[in-house]
Short mmCIF file of C-alpha atoms in Angstrom, two decimals:
data_model
loop_
_atom_site.label_atom_id
_atom_site.label_comp_id
_atom_site.label_asym_id
_atom_site.label_seq_id
_atom_site.Cartn_x
_atom_site.Cartn_y
_atom_site.Cartn_z
CA UNK U 2 8.37 24.29 -7.38
CA UNK U 3 7.30 22.99 -10.72
CA UNK U 4 9.20 20.43 -12.73
CA UNK U 5 10.95 23.01 -14.90
CA UNK U 6 13.56 25.55 -13.85
CA UNK U 7 12.06 28.94 -13.71
CA UNK U 8 12.68 31.41 -16.53
CA UNK U 9 16.16 32.73 -16.19
CA UNK U 10 16.38 36.31 -15.06
CA UNK U 11 19.82 37.46 -16.25
CA UNK U 12 21.43 37.42 -12.84
CA UNK U 13 20.32 38.01 -9.23
CA UNK U 14 23.66 39.23 -7.78
CA UNK U 15 22.92 41.91 -5.18
CA UNK U 16 25.47 42.19 -2.39
CA UNK U 17 25.84 45.13 0.13
CA UNK U 18 29.48 44.28 0.59
CA UNK U 19 30.21 44.70 -3.07
CA UNK U 20 27.97 47.73 -3.41
CA UNK U 21 29.67 49.50 -0.47
CA UNK U 22 33.09 48.86 -2.21
CA UNK U 23 31.61 50.15 -5.44
CA UNK U 24 30.43 53.38 -4.00
CA UNK U 25 33.94 54.14 -2.75
CA UNK U 26 35.38 53.38 -6.20
CA UNK U 27 32.81 55.69 -7.84
CA UNK U 28 34.10 58.66 -5.91
CA UNK U 29 37.59 58.34 -7.26
CA UNK U 30 38.03 60.67 -10.23
CA UNK U 31 39.72 58.96 -13.30
CA UNK U 32 41.73 61.37 -15.27
CA UNK U 33 40.48 60.25 -18.73
CA UNK U 34 42.07 63.37 -20.36
CA UNK U 35 45.57 62.12 -19.18
CA UNK U 36 45.05 59.07 -21.20
CA UNK U 37 44.20 61.29 -24.17
CA UNK U 38 47.37 63.25 -23.77
CA UNK U 39 49.35 60.18 -23.47
CA UNK U 40 47.71 59.04 -26.83
CA UNK U 41 46.41 55.84 -25.04
CA UNK U 42 42.73 57.14 -25.84
CA UNK U 43 41.42 59.24 -28.70
CA UNK U 44 39.25 62.39 -28.08
CA UNK U 45 36.23 60.50 -29.31
CA UNK U 46 36.86 57.67 -26.84
CA UNK U 47 37.10 60.06 -23.92
CA UNK U 48 34.03 61.91 -24.95
CA UNK U 49 32.08 58.50 -25.13
CA UNK U 50 33.19 57.79 -21.64
CA UNK U 51 32.22 61.10 -20.32
CA UNK U 52 28.74 60.82 -21.60
CA UNK U 53 27.96 57.87 -19.38
CA UNK U 54 30.49 58.36 -16.52
CA UNK U 55 28.71 58.69 -13.10
CA UNK U 56 25.49 59.14 -14.95
CA UNK U 57 22.11 57.59 -13.70
CA UNK U 58 20.93 54.50 -15.47
CA UNK U 59 18.32 56.13 -17.76
CA UNK U 60 21.08 58.37 -19.31
CA UNK U 61 23.27 55.24 -19.65
CA UNK U 62 20.39 53.38 -21.33
CA UNK U 63 19.87 56.26 -23.87
CA UNK U 64 23.56 56.11 -24.76
CA UNK U 65 23.46 52.36 -25.34
CA UNK U 66 20.16 52.58 -27.42
CA UNK U 67 22.13 54.80 -29.68
CA UNK U 68 25.66 53.39 -29.65
CA UNK U 69 25.41 50.12 -27.84
CA UNK U 70 27.88 48.27 -30.09
CA UNK U 71 30.43 51.09 -29.89
CA UNK U 72 30.19 51.12 -26.09
CA UNK U 73 30.81 47.34 -25.82
CA UNK U 74 33.87 47.60 -28.18
CA UNK U 75 35.14 50.45 -26.13
CA UNK U 76 34.93 48.68 -22.80
CA UNK U 77 36.92 45.65 -24.15
CA UNK U 78 39.49 47.97 -25.59
CA UNK U 79 40.00 49.72 -22.34
CA UNK U 80 40.31 46.39 -20.55
CA UNK U 81 42.99 45.07 -23.06
CA UNK U 82 44.88 48.43 -23.37
CA UNK U 83 45.03 50.04 -19.99
CA UNK U 84 46.55 48.51 -16.89
CA UNK U 85 46.40 51.04 -13.85
CA UNK U 86 44.48 49.03 -11.15
CA UNK U 87 42.14 51.99 -10.35
CA UNK U 88 41.15 52.40 -13.98
CA UNK U 89 40.44 48.65 -14.40
CA UNK U 90 38.32 48.73 -11.26
CA UNK U 91 36.40 51.64 -12.73
CA UNK U 92 35.84 50.04 -16.14
CA UNK U 93 34.54 46.87 -14.61
CA UNK U 94 32.19 48.94 -12.44
CA UNK U 95 31.10 50.84 -15.70
CA UNK U 96 30.36 47.45 -17.43
CA UNK U 97 28.27 46.40 -14.44
CA UNK U 98 26.30 49.69 -14.76
CA UNK U 99 25.68 49.17 -18.37
CA UNK U 100 24.68 45.47 -18.07
CA UNK U 101 22.37 46.45 -15.05
CA UNK U 102 20.64 49.18 -16.93
CA UNK U 103 18.87 46.66 -19.14
CA UNK U 104 19.00 42.93 -19.79
CA UNK U 105 19.24 43.66 -23.48
CA UNK U 106 22.68 45.50 -23.35
CA UNK U 107 24.50 42.17 -22.93
CA UNK U 108 23.92 41.33 -26.67
CA UNK U 109 26.15 44.22 -27.82
CA UNK U 110 29.02 42.40 -25.94
CA UNK U 111 28.32 39.04 -27.34
CA UNK U 112 28.02 40.36 -30.92
CA UNK U 113 31.73 41.14 -30.65
CA UNK U 114 32.44 37.44 -30.59
CA UNK U 115 31.82 37.32 -34.43
CA UNK U 116 35.22 38.96 -35.00
CA UNK U 117 37.00 37.33 -32.11
CA UNK U 118 35.74 34.14 -30.37
CA UNK U 119 37.67 35.02 -27.13
CA UNK U 120 35.47 38.11 -26.61
CA UNK U 121 33.65 39.31 -24.44
CA UNK U 122 34.92 36.85 -21.86
CA UNK U 123 38.73 36.83 -22.08
CA UNK U 124 39.37 40.36 -20.76
CA UNK U 125 37.17 39.73 -17.73
CA UNK U 126 38.69 36.35 -17.05
CA UNK U 127 42.10 37.95 -16.98
CA UNK U 128 40.78 40.52 -14.35
CA UNK U 129 39.60 37.61 -12.13
CA UNK U 130 43.18 36.64 -11.43
CA UNK U 131 43.86 40.23 -10.09
CA UNK U 132 45.24 40.64 -6.58
CA UNK U 133 42.75 43.43 -6.01
CA UNK U 134 39.56 42.05 -4.43
CA UNK U 135 37.13 44.43 -5.83
CA UNK U 136 38.35 44.10 -9.28
CA UNK U 137 37.93 40.26 -9.11
CA UNK U 138 34.62 40.43 -7.46
CA UNK U 139 33.28 42.91 -9.96
CA UNK U 140 34.67 40.88 -12.91
CA UNK U 141 33.05 37.72 -11.59
CA UNK U 142 29.64 39.62 -11.45
CA UNK U 143 30.14 40.76 -14.95
CA UNK U 144 31.18 37.28 -16.25
CA UNK U 145 28.18 35.73 -14.62
CA UNK U 146 25.77 38.16 -16.38
CA UNK U 147 27.53 37.59 -19.67
CA UNK U 148 27.52 33.78 -19.22
CA UNK U 149 23.73 33.81 -18.38
CA UNK U 150 23.01 35.81 -21.50
CA UNK U 151 25.38 33.96 -23.91
CA UNK U 152 23.43 32.90 -27.08
CA UNK U 153 25.61 29.70 -27.24
CA UNK U 154 26.45 28.69 -23.83
CA UNK U 155 27.99 25.35 -25.06
CA UNK U 156 30.70 27.39 -26.90
CA UNK U 157 31.76 29.26 -23.64
CA UNK U 158 34.67 27.88 -21.61
CA UNK U 159 34.00 29.19 -17.95
CA UNK U 160 36.37 26.78 -16.18
CA UNK U 161 38.42 29.52 -14.86
CA UNK U 162 35.31 31.35 -13.43
CA UNK U 163 34.11 27.97 -11.92
CA UNK U 164 37.62 27.39 -10.30
CA UNK U 165 37.69 30.89 -9.01
CA UNK U 166 34.34 30.45 -7.43
CA UNK U 167 35.27 27.19 -5.84
CA UNK U 168 38.31 28.76 -4.32
CA UNK U 169 36.15 31.73 -2.80
CA UNK U 170 33.77 29.24 -1.31
CA UNK U 171 36.63 28.12 0.98
CA UNK U 172 37.19 31.71 2.19
CA UNK U 173 36.52 33.25 5.52
CA UNK U 174 34.66 36.39 4.48
CA UNK U 175 31.05 35.37 4.57
CA UNK U 176 29.91 38.33 2.30
CA UNK U 177 32.30 37.01 -0.58
CA UNK U 178 31.00 33.41 -0.05
CA UNK U 179 27.42 34.77 -0.21
CA UNK U 180 28.24 36.67 -3.45
CA UNK U 181 29.65 33.54 -5.12
CA UNK U 182 26.75 31.46 -4.03
CA UNK U 183 24.46 33.96 -5.76
CA UNK U 184 26.49 33.75 -8.88
CA UNK U 185 26.25 29.88 -8.88
CA UNK U 186 22.46 30.22 -8.48
CA UNK U 187 22.38 32.31 -11.66
CA UNK U 188 24.97 30.15 -13.63
CA UNK U 189 23.17 26.77 -12.72
CA UNK U 190 19.94 27.99 -14.25
CA UNK U 191 21.59 27.52 -17.59
CA UNK U 192 21.50 23.63 -18.03
CA UNK U 193 24.76 23.75 -20.23
CA UNK U 194 26.77 24.82 -17.07
CA UNK U 195 25.61 22.25 -14.73
CA UNK U 196 27.96 19.40 -15.69
CA UNK U 197 30.86 21.79 -15.91
CA UNK U 198 30.22 23.00 -12.38
CA UNK U 199 29.81 19.43 -11.16
CA UNK U 200 33.11 18.34 -12.80
CA UNK U 201 34.95 21.37 -11.37
CA UNK U 202 37.30 19.93 -8.84
CA UNK U 203 35.96 20.44 -5.25
CA UNK U 204 33.30 22.75 -6.31
CA UNK U 205 30.37 20.55 -4.94
CA UNK U 206 32.36 19.31 -2.02
CA UNK U 207 32.86 23.06 -0.96
CA UNK U 208 29.40 24.05 -1.67
CA UNK U 209 28.06 21.16 0.52
CA UNK U 210 30.55 21.78 3.17
CA UNK U 211 29.06 25.31 3.26
CA UNK U 212 25.61 23.77 3.71
CA UNK U 213 27.09 21.57 6.79
CA UNK U 214 28.55 24.77 8.27
CA UNK U 215 25.01 26.50 8.03
CA UNK U 216 22.87 23.50 9.13
CA UNK U 217 21.23 25.46 11.89
CA UNK U 218 17.86 27.15 11.32
CA UNK U 219 19.62 30.49 12.11
CA UNK U 220 20.90 30.85 8.52
CA UNK U 221 17.75 30.33 6.32
CA UNK U 222 18.83 32.64 3.46
CA UNK U 223 22.18 30.96 2.83
CA UNK U 224 20.62 27.47 3.31
CA UNK U 225 17.89 28.21 0.74
CA UNK U 226 20.55 29.48 -1.82
CA UNK U 227 22.81 26.59 -1.48
CA UNK U 228 19.98 24.09 -1.57
CA UNK U 229 18.67 25.94 -4.71
CA UNK U 230 22.01 25.31 -6.38
CA UNK U 231 21.65 21.59 -5.65
CA UNK U 232 18.11 21.61 -6.79
CA UNK U 233 19.28 22.98 -10.19
CA UNK U 234 22.10 20.41 -10.42
CA UNK U 235 19.85 17.56 -9.85
CA UNK U 236 17.88 18.29 -12.86
CA UNK U 237 20.75 16.36 -14.62
CA UNK U 238 20.28 12.61 -14.49
CA UNK U 239 24.12 11.97 -14.09
CA UNK U 240 24.33 14.35 -11.07
CA UNK U 241 21.20 12.96 -9.49
CA UNK U 242 22.58 9.39 -9.79
CA UNK U 243 25.90 10.32 -8.13
CA UNK U 244 25.41 13.11 -5.65
CA UNK U 245 24.20 11.14 -2.57
CA UNK U 246 26.81 8.48 -2.99
CA UNK U 247 29.52 11.04 -3.18
CA UNK U 248 28.39 13.61 -0.68
CA UNK U 249 25.74 12.13 1.45
CA UNK U 250 23.12 14.81 0.68
CA UNK U 251 19.95 13.01 1.43
CA UNK U 252 20.30 12.83 5.26
CA UNK U 253 21.51 16.44 5.17
CA UNK U 254 18.58 17.62 3.29
CA UNK U 255 16.11 15.65 5.55
CA UNK U 256 17.83 16.93 8.67
CA UNK U 257 17.61 20.56 7.30
CA UNK U 258 14.06 20.27 6.28
CA UNK U 259 13.20 18.86 9.73
CA UNK U 260 14.59 21.72 11.59
CA UNK U 261 13.81 24.48 9.15
CA UNK U 262 11.61 27.31 10.16
CA UNK U 263 11.16 29.06 6.89
CA UNK U 264 8.75 27.34 4.49
CA UNK U 265 10.99 28.15 1.53
CA UNK U 266 13.90 26.08 2.90
CA UNK U 267 11.50 23.13 3.27
CA UNK U 268 10.17 23.72 -0.07
CA UNK U 269 13.53 23.73 -1.90
CA UNK U 270 14.84 20.68 0.13
CA UNK U 271 11.66 18.69 -0.76
CA UNK U 272 11.95 19.81 -4.50
CA UNK U 273 15.65 18.52 -4.42
CA UNK U 274 14.67 15.29 -3.02
CA UNK U 275 11.85 14.91 -5.64
CA UNK U 276 14.45 15.47 -8.47
CA UNK U 277 16.62 12.62 -6.78
CA UNK U 278 13.72 10.23 -6.76
CA UNK U 279 12.59 11.15 -10.24
CA UNK U 280 15.85 11.37 -12.09
CA UNK U 281 17.68 8.45 -10.40
CA UNK U 282 15.27 6.19 -8.25
CA UNK U 283 17.65 3.15 -8.28
CA UNK U 284 20.35 5.16 -6.63
CA UNK U 285 18.44 7.14 -4.14
CA UNK U 286 15.42 5.40 -2.93
CA UNK U 287 17.00 3.00 -0.60
CA UNK U 288 18.99 5.78 1.05
CA UNK U 289 15.82 7.72 1.60
CA UNK U 290 14.04 4.81 3.34
CA UNK U 291 17.08 4.42 5.65
CA UNK U 292 16.96 8.06 6.53
CA UNK U 293 13.34 7.60 7.53
CA UNK U 294 12.09 9.99 4.81
CA UNK U 295 8.70 8.00 4.58
CA UNK U 296 7.36 8.94 7.98
CA UNK U 297 8.69 12.54 7.52
CA UNK U 298 6.80 12.90 4.25
CA UNK U 299 3.58 11.75 6.08
CA UNK U 300 4.21 14.33 8.75
CA UNK U 301 4.81 16.97 6.06
CA UNK U 302 1.71 16.15 3.99
CA UNK U 303 -0.61 16.82 6.98
CA UNK U 304 0.79 20.41 7.39
CA UNK U 305 -0.77 23.61 5.94
CA UNK U 306 1.44 25.12 3.13
CA UNK U 307 1.03 28.36 1.36
CA UNK U 308 2.47 27.00 -1.73
CA UNK U 309 0.56 24.15 -3.41
CA UNK U 310 3.68 22.81 -5.33
CA UNK U 311 5.28 21.73 -2.09
CA UNK U 312 2.37 19.35 -1.38
CA UNK U 313 2.56 17.89 -4.93
CA UNK U 314 6.34 17.26 -4.39
CA UNK U 315 5.78 15.77 -0.98
CA UNK U 316 3.00 13.32 -2.29
CA UNK U 317 5.08 12.35 -5.19
CA UNK U 318 8.11 11.33 -2.97
CA UNK U 319 5.74 9.58 -0.46
CA UNK U 320 4.12 7.52 -3.16
CA UNK U 321 7.30 6.45 -4.61
CA UNK U 322 8.77 5.52 -1.30
CA UNK U 323 5.80 3.55 -0.23
CA UNK U 324 5.89 1.64 -3.48
CA UNK U 325 9.62 0.95 -2.88
CA UNK U 326 9.18 0.09 0.71
CA UNK U 327 6.71 -2.68 -0.18
CA UNK U 328 9.03 -4.09 -2.78
CA UNK U 329 12.18 -4.02 -0.70
CA UNK U 330 12.88 -7.21 1.04
CA UNK U 331 14.30 -7.09 4.53
CA UNK U 332 17.67 -8.09 3.26
CA UNK U 333 17.86 -5.19 0.83
CA UNK U 334 16.94 -2.75 3.74
CA UNK U 335 19.70 -4.27 5.85
CA UNK U 336 22.13 -3.86 2.90
CA UNK U 337 21.25 -0.25 2.30
CA UNK U 338 21.73 0.50 6.02
CA UNK U 339 25.24 -1.01 5.82
CA UNK U 340 26.14 0.69 2.60
CA UNK U 341 25.14 4.04 3.79
CA UNK U 342 26.67 3.52 7.22
CA UNK U 343 23.42 4.52 8.94
CA UNK U 344 22.93 1.54 11.23
CA UNK U 345 20.27 1.50 13.81
CA UNK U 346 18.65 -1.32 15.97
CA UNK U 347 16.17 -2.27 13.21
CA UNK U 348 14.62 -5.86 13.53
CA UNK U 349 17.10 -7.70 11.32
CA UNK U 350 20.12 -6.83 13.64
CA UNK U 351 18.46 -8.75 16.46
CA UNK U 352 16.85 -11.73 14.57
CA UNK U 353 18.55 -15.08 14.67
CA UNK U 354 16.23 -16.27 11.79
CA UNK U 355 17.36 -13.39 9.74
CA UNK U 356 21.04 -14.30 10.10
CA UNK U 357 20.40 -17.85 9.56
CA UNK U 358 18.82 -17.12 6.12
CA UNK U 359 21.07 -14.25 5.01
CA UNK U 360 24.48 -14.60 6.44
CA UNK U 361 25.81 -16.11 3.25
CA UNK U 362 24.51 -13.09 1.22
CA UNK U 363 27.25 -10.93 2.96
CA UNK U 364 29.79 -13.08 1.01
CA UNK U 365 28.49 -12.23 -2.41
CA UNK U 366 30.46 -9.92 -4.84
CA UNK U 367 33.81 -10.74 -3.11
CA UNK U 368 32.48 -10.25 0.37
CA UNK U 369 31.34 -6.74 -0.48
CA UNK U 370 28.85 -6.25 2.48
CA UNK U 371 31.04 -8.04 4.92
CA UNK U 372 33.98 -5.69 4.01
CA UNK U 373 31.62 -2.59 4.28
CA UNK U 374 30.54 -3.84 7.88
CA UNK U 375 34.20 -4.23 8.82
CA UNK U 376 35.02 -0.78 7.40
CA UNK U 377 32.28 0.72 9.63
CA UNK U 378 33.91 -1.10 12.62
CA UNK U 379 37.28 0.74 11.74
CA UNK U 380 36.11 4.03 10.69
CA UNK U 381 32.95 4.98 12.69
CA UNK U 382 33.08 7.01 15.78
CA UNK U 383 29.47 6.52 16.57
CA UNK U 384 28.94 4.19 19.66
CA UNK U 385 25.58 3.18 18.14
CA UNK U 386 27.13 2.08 14.75
CA UNK U 387 30.01 0.24 16.52
CA UNK U 388 27.73 -1.58 18.84
CA UNK U 389 25.52 -2.75 15.94
CA UNK U 390 28.28 -3.58 13.53
CA UNK U 391 30.00 -5.67 16.44
CA UNK U 392 26.71 -7.51 17.12
CA UNK U 393 26.27 -8.09 13.28
CA UNK U 394 29.87 -9.60 13.02
CA UNK U 395 28.87 -11.86 15.94
CA UNK U 396 25.69 -13.10 14.31
CA UNK U 397 27.62 -13.47 10.92
CA UNK U 398 30.28 -15.63 12.69
CA UNK U 399 27.60 -17.90 14.12
CA UNK U 400 26.22 -18.76 10.60
CA UNK U 401 29.05 -18.17 8.21
CA UNK U 402 31.30 -20.49 6.09
CA UNK U 403 34.85 -21.26 7.31
CA UNK U 404 36.17 -19.09 4.43
CA UNK U 405 33.94 -16.14 5.76
CA UNK U 406 35.80 -16.47 8.97
CA UNK U 407 39.20 -16.39 7.42
CA UNK U 408 38.28 -13.28 5.40
CA UNK U 409 37.13 -11.53 8.76
CA UNK U 410 40.65 -12.22 10.05
CA UNK U 411 42.49 -11.07 6.76
CA UNK U 412 40.51 -7.66 6.68
CA UNK U 413 41.31 -7.07 10.39
CA UNK U 414 37.63 -7.28 11.73
CA UNK U 415 38.66 -10.05 14.38
CA UNK U 416 41.34 -7.87 15.79
CA UNK U 417 39.10 -4.75 15.75
CA UNK U 418 36.36 -6.60 17.73
CA UNK U 419 38.99 -7.55 20.35
CA UNK U 420 40.06 -3.86 20.57
CA UNK U 421 36.42 -2.80 21.07
CA UNK U 422 36.20 -4.94 24.26
CA UNK U 423 37.96 -1.98 25.97
CA UNK U 424 35.97 0.89 24.26
CA UNK U 425 34.91 3.71 26.52
CA UNK U 426 31.12 3.16 25.71
CA UNK U 427 29.56 0.32 27.79
CA UNK U 428 27.20 -0.89 25.05
CA UNK U 429 30.18 -1.11 22.46
CA UNK U 430 32.09 -3.19 25.03
CA UNK U 431 29.28 -5.54 25.68
CA UNK U 432 28.34 -6.17 21.95
CA UNK U 433 32.04 -6.75 21.43
CA UNK U 434 32.25 -9.21 24.21
CA UNK U 435 29.17 -11.15 22.81
CA UNK U 436 30.76 -11.19 19.39
CA UNK U 437 34.01 -12.51 20.82
CA UNK U 438 32.09 -15.25 22.71
CA UNK U 439 30.49 -16.32 19.45
CA UNK U 440 33.95 -16.44 17.84
CA UNK U 441 35.21 -18.72 20.70
CA UNK U 442 32.15 -20.88 20.59
CA UNK U 443 32.84 -21.34 16.74
CA UNK U 444 36.21 -22.44 17.59
CA UNK U 445 38.69 -20.24 15.67
#
């Protein structure tokens, strides 16, 4: 994957679930003449509809070439003036047919915004709120196509669509979830929408939650599509700087890349990690070292790939990590382990010399690291993390200042170590006991 986002095809939403519902709706006859008799539509309007109704796409395209603007105005008029659910369903489907017949047809809808800035989006946004599932799904597809083809994306307010997508991501119907992930893939290709999606409450949280649910190699297509969304998001510096701290995506991407069977899943994971290194190295390199990404990139670079881009990305990450690894002091490595909560028995945890030299550094910035260590003791459920954190507290006590010991008591770490002496895991009990012995030895 090259550095730039691929050219934007208008939209790539194809979904058998939606298509099956659409074919049922197509079979229902709409009595347009009845609307004419009730004076809700003119004879000319009915004739226009009948000219494209249930017709193949080349016939629809001929009509659009001749009267594109007229049809766009008619569709919006129908949505604003008719209210029967079956008719609205049908009008949304007709719009989809028009927009799908040619990418160029979207411009007729956008031209209408010259007369009314709320168009062409407002009528479809209103349909999104409908109880009827098909109507809302079809409107979301149309809105996605219109949003991706908007001449001025920055003037479009799609917050209602982004909120609707977020809500659907939490649903239990996997076909609907797949549909909205496809819509996000399309929308995020337009860089103007990335920060809006990022700032939509719970949107990224739900998207990443879906990735956790699909962590196994048995769902490569969904994995690929979600990570593709993350890849597009991380082209924005602000997002690349915050996404790992907020959502812990680096370990997740590494884990998925390690177990992935499909090359495209590894490729998009690596491309996302590359964006994180390139756009926000200061925020991401330490976390990558902690998740052992360096040895993994060495393993990846020795494999055969059908796509040359993937090797470029792997080598780029590997070089940056090697530079960073050499410049990191042992203490910085230790600190990034504590900050990310990914403790393992690396050398500093077992070195008396390390603690003698560095115990006081845990007290900097109002005991920030010490508090982080105490927080792990209280919140972690991993026996490994609890054992190491207990051991670290013991070493810290051995070399800390009197104030440091008082702080430990204030933040509840001493009490927690006592509790861990009865933990179900043998290693946790043992490390807690050693820590308590060091406490006693230092005469509380």
